[in-house]
CSV table of C-alpha atoms in Angstrom, one decimal:
chain,number,residue,atom,x,y,z
T,1,MET,CA,156.4,105.3,87.8
T,2,ARG,CA,154.1,104.8,84.9
T,3,SER,CA,153.9,101.1,85.7
T,4,LYS,CA,152.9,101.8,89.3
T,5,LEU,CA,150.2,104.2,88.2
T,6,LEU,CA,148.9,101.7,85.7
T,7,LYS,CA,148.7,99.0,88.3
T,8,ARG,CA,146.8,101.3,90.7
T,9,SER,CA,144.4,102.4,88.0
T,10,VAL,CA,143.7,98.7,87.1
T,11,ALA,CA,143.3,97.8,90.8
T,12,LEU,CA,140.8,100.7,91.3
T,13,THR,CA,138.8,99.7,88.2
T,14,ILE,CA,138.6,96.1,89.4
T,15,THR,CA,137.5,97.3,92.9
T,16,MET,CA,134.8,99.6,91.5
T,17,ALA,CA,133.5,96.9,89.1
T,18,THR,CA,133.3,94.5,92.0
T,19,LEU,CA,131.3,97.0,94.2
T,20,LEU,CA,128.9,97.6,91.3
T,21,THR,CA,128.1,93.9,91.0
T,22,VAL,CA,127.5,93.6,94.8
T,23,LEU,CA,125.6,96.8,95.6
T,24,PRO,CA,122.1,97.2,94.1
T,25,ILE,CA,121.7,100.3,91.9
T,26,SER,CA,118.7,101.7,93.7
T,27,ALA,CA,117.5,104.8,95.5
T,28,ASN,CA,116.7,102.5,98.4
T,29,ALA,CA,119.9,100.6,99.6
T,30,THR,CA,117.8,98.3,101.8
T,31,TRP,CA,116.8,96.2,98.8
T,32,LYS,CA,118.7,92.9,98.3
T,33,GLN,CA,118.5,90.2,95.7
T,34,ASP,CA,119.6,86.6,95.2
T,35,SER,CA,118.6,83.7,92.9
T,36,LYS,CA,115.2,83.3,94.7
T,37,GLY,CA,114.2,87.0,94.5
T,38,TRP,CA,114.2,90.3,96.3
T,39,TRP,CA,113.9,91.1,100.0
T,40,ASN,CA,114.1,94.3,102.1
T,41,THR,CA,116.4,94.5,105.1
T,42,GLU,CA,115.5,96.1,108.4
T,43,GLY,CA,118.6,96.4,110.5
T,44,THR,CA,119.9,92.8,111.0
T,45,SER,CA,116.5,91.3,110.0
T,46,TYR,CA,114.2,91.6,107.0
T,47,SER,CA,110.6,92.6,106.1
T,48,ILE,CA,107.7,90.2,106.5
T,49,GLY,CA,104.1,91.0,105.5
T,50,TRP,CA,103.0,94.4,104.2
T,51,LYS,CA,105.7,97.1,104.0
T,52,LYS,CA,105.4,100.6,102.6
T,53,ILE,CA,108.6,101.6,100.7
T,54,ASP,CA,109.0,104.8,98.7
T,55,SER,CA,105.2,105.5,98.8
T,56,LYS,CA,104.4,102.0,97.5
T,57,TRP,CA,103.1,98.9,99.3
T,58,TYR,CA,104.9,95.6,99.0
T,59,TYR,CA,104.2,92.2,100.5
T,60,PHE,CA,107.0,89.9,101.8
T,61,ASP,CA,106.4,86.2,102.5
T,62,GLN,CA,107.4,84.4,105.7
T,63,SER,CA,110.9,83.9,104.3
T,64,GLY,CA,111.2,87.6,103.6
T,65,TYR,CA,110.9,87.4,99.8
T,66,MET,CA,108.8,90.0,97.9
T,67,VAL,CA,105.8,88.4,96.2
T,68,HIS,CA,104.6,89.4,92.7
T,69,ASN,CA,102.0,88.5,90.1
T,70,THR,CA,99.5,87.4,92.7
T,71,ILE,CA,96.7,88.4,95.0
T,72,VAL,CA,97.3,89.0,98.7
T,73,ASP,CA,94.5,89.8,101.2
T,74,GLY,CA,92.4,90.7,98.2
T,75,TYR,CA,94.9,93.1,96.8
T,76,TYR,CA,96.5,92.6,93.4
T,77,VAL,CA,100.4,92.7,93.5
T,78,ASP,CA,101.8,93.4,90.0
T,79,SER,CA,104.9,92.0,88.3
T,80,LYS,CA,107.2,94.5,90.2
T,81,GLY,CA,105.7,93.6,93.5
T,82,SER,CA,103.7,96.7,94.0
T,83,ALA,CA,100.2,96.5,95.4
T,84,VAL,CA,97.5,98.5,93.5
T,85,VAL,CA,94.5,98.3,95.7
T,86,VAL,CA,94.4,100.1,99.0
T,87,LYS,CA,91.4,102.2,99.9
T,88,ILE,CA,87.7,103.1,99.4
T,89,GLY,CA,86.4,106.6,98.5
T,90,ASP,CA,83.3,108.6,97.6
T,91,MET,CA,81.0,107.7,94.7
T,92,PRO,CA,81.1,110.4,91.9
T,93,ILE,CA,77.5,109.9,90.6
T,94,LYS,CA,74.1,110.9,91.8
T,95,ILE,CA,72.2,108.0,93.4
T,96,PRO,CA,68.6,107.5,92.4
T,97,SER,CA,65.8,106.8,94.9
T,98,ASN,CA,65.4,103.1,93.8
T,99,TRP,CA,69.0,102.4,94.8
T,100,VAL,CA,69.1,101.3,98.5
T,101,LYS,CA,72.4,101.6,100.4
T,102,SER,CA,73.4,98.5,102.3
T,103,ASP,CA,75.9,98.3,105.2
T,104,LYS,CA,76.3,94.6,104.7
T,105,TYR,CA,79.7,94.8,103.1
T,106,LYS,CA,82.8,97.0,103.7
T,107,LEU,CA,82.6,98.4,100.2
T,108,ILE,CA,80.1,101.1,99.3
T,109,HIS,CA,77.2,98.9,98.4
T,110,TYR,CA,73.8,99.6,96.7
T,111,ILE,CA,70.8,97.3,95.9
T,112,ILE,CA,69.1,98.3,92.6
T,113,ASP,CA,65.4,97.8,92.4
T,114,GLY,CA,65.8,95.1,95.0
T,115,LYS,CA,67.2,92.7,92.3
T,116,ALA,CA,70.8,93.8,91.4
T,117,THR,CA,73.7,95.0,93.4
T,118,LEU,CA,76.4,97.7,92.8
T,119,ASN,CA,79.7,97.8,94.7
T,120,TYR,CA,81.9,100.9,94.4
T,121,GLU,CA,85.6,101.4,95.2
T,122,THR,CA,88.1,104.3,94.8
T,123,ILE,CA,91.6,102.7,94.5
T,124,ASP,CA,95.0,104.3,94.7
T,125,THR,CA,97.2,103.2,91.8
T,126,PHE,CA,100.4,104.6,93.5
T,127,GLY,CA,101.4,106.1,90.1
T,128,GLY,CA,101.3,102.8,88.3
T,129,SER,CA,100.3,102.6,84.7
T,130,GLU,CA,96.7,102.2,83.7
T,131,SER,CA,97.5,99.2,81.6
T,132,SER,CA,99.2,97.5,84.5
T,133,PHE,CA,96.1,98.1,86.7
T,134,ILE,CA,93.7,96.9,84.0
T,135,ASN,CA,95.8,93.7,83.6
T,136,GLY,CA,95.8,93.2,87.3
T,137,MET,CA,92.0,93.6,87.5
T,138,LYS,CA,91.5,91.2,84.7
T,139,TYR,CA,93.8,88.7,86.5
T,140,ALA,CA,91.8,89.0,89.7
T,141,ILE,CA,88.5,88.5,87.9
T,142,THR,CA,89.7,85.4,86.1
T,143,LYS,CA,90.3,83.8,89.5
T,144,SER,CA,86.5,83.5,89.9
T,145,SER,CA,85.4,83.5,86.2
T,146,SER,CA,86.6,81.4,83.3
T,147,GLU,CA,86.0,84.1,80.6
T,148,VAL,CA,86.2,87.9,80.8
T,149,GLN,CA,85.2,90.2,77.9
T,150,VAL,CA,87.1,93.5,78.0
T,151,SER,CA,86.0,96.6,76.0
T,152,GLU,CA,86.2,100.4,76.1
T,153,LYS,CA,83.4,103.0,76.4
T,154,ASN,CA,83.0,106.7,77.0
T,155,TYR,CA,80.8,108.1,79.8
T,156,ASN,CA,80.2,111.8,80.1
T,157,GLY,CA,83.5,112.6,78.3
T,158,LYS,CA,85.5,110.1,80.3
T,159,ASN,CA,87.1,107.0,78.8
T,160,ALA,CA,86.4,103.7,80.7
T,161,THR,CA,87.5,100.1,80.5
T,162,ILE,CA,84.6,97.6,80.8
T,163,PHE,CA,84.8,94.0,82.1
T,164,GLN,CA,81.9,91.7,81.5
T,165,TYR,CA,81.9,88.2,83.0
T,166,THR,CA,79.9,85.5,84.8
T,167,ILE,CA,80.5,84.6,88.5
T,168,THR,CA,78.8,82.0,90.8
T,169,ILE,CA,77.4,83.2,94.1
T,170,ASN,CA,76.0,80.7,96.5
T,171,SER,CA,75.8,78.1,93.6
T,172,VAL,CA,73.9,80.6,91.5
T,173,ALA,CA,75.4,82.0,88.2
T,174,LYS,CA,75.2,85.8,87.8
T,175,ASN,CA,76.3,88.4,85.3
T,176,SER,CA,78.8,90.9,86.4
T,177,TYR,CA,79.7,94.2,84.7
T,178,SER,CA,82.6,96.4,86.0
T,179,VAL,CA,83.4,99.9,84.8
T,180,LEU,CA,86.9,101.2,85.5
T,181,LEU,CA,87.9,104.9,85.1
T,182,PHE,CA,91.2,106.7,86.0
T,183,LYS,CA,92.0,110.2,87.2
T,184,ASN,CA,95.0,111.6,89.2
T,185,ASP,CA,96.5,108.2,90.2
T,186,LYS,CA,93.1,107.0,91.2
T,187,ALA,CA,91.0,104.2,89.8
T,188,TYR,CA,87.2,104.4,90.1
T,189,CYS,CA,85.5,101.0,89.9
T,190,PHE,CA,81.7,100.3,89.6
T,191,ASN,CA,81.0,96.6,89.9
T,192,LEU,CA,77.4,95.5,89.0
T,193,THR,CA,76.2,92.0,89.7
T,194,SER,CA,72.7,90.7,88.7
T,195,ASP,CA,70.6,87.7,87.8
T,196,PHE,CA,70.6,87.1,84.1
T,197,GLU,CA,67.0,88.2,83.6
T,198,GLU,CA,67.6,91.6,85.4
T,199,PHE,CA,71.0,92.3,84.1
T,200,ASP,CA,70.2,94.3,81.0
T,201,ASN,CA,67.9,96.7,82.9
T,202,ALA,CA,70.4,97.2,85.8
T,203,LYS,CA,73.3,97.7,83.4
T,204,GLN,CA,71.3,100.3,81.5
T,205,GLN,CA,70.5,102.2,84.7
T,206,LEU,CA,74.2,102.3,85.6
T,207,GLU,CA,75.3,103.5,82.2
T,208,ASP,CA,72.6,106.1,82.1
T,209,LEU,CA,73.8,107.5,85.5
T,210,LEU,CA,77.4,107.5,84.4
T,211,ASN,CA,76.5,109.4,81.2
T,212,LEU,CA,74.3,111.9,83.1
T,213,SER,CA,76.0,112.5,86.4
T,214,LEU,CA,79.6,111.3,86.4
T,215,THR,CA,81.7,114.1,87.9
T,216,LEU,CA,85.3,112.9,87.6
């Protein structure tokens, strides 16, 4: 009798161990993995393109595999495959009269003194870490600039990460200055671009406004 019970116990243990190696330990049982990577099943097929899963956006290539550590449609996809850039929002600073709003681009876009430009975005981080988002933004910037200087500053009591770099637009080199702040799973990005000779003045205007009227 004891021998039969022991055999059944061993058989059950082997069965459970086998199931644990086959089934993914995940809240979402549609995820599958092989030696090439992860994919998401949809009935008898699999996801292709953008797919929202558990409140996060993922991108699957034409073979159905989840992409990671790359940029898709202008959105950074982190090491876990989650996209961190999805929408535009309102600007939390007071706009001075010498800043002219332009509808030329999809982003909120201003021209400063007719010589520099400021683009603004509110970005949903989907609960991702600030460090992951900062690394993703740095990765995206290095796609168009060989060197990025990263530092930290405080504006009106809010900590910010600063990216300063040089980009080329229509064969003309320009200075760029991006200010990144976080609050409630949102990233607020101010992206200043200017000719070299106007850069210091435009940057000072932006920093003065952030110190005086930032309302995050």
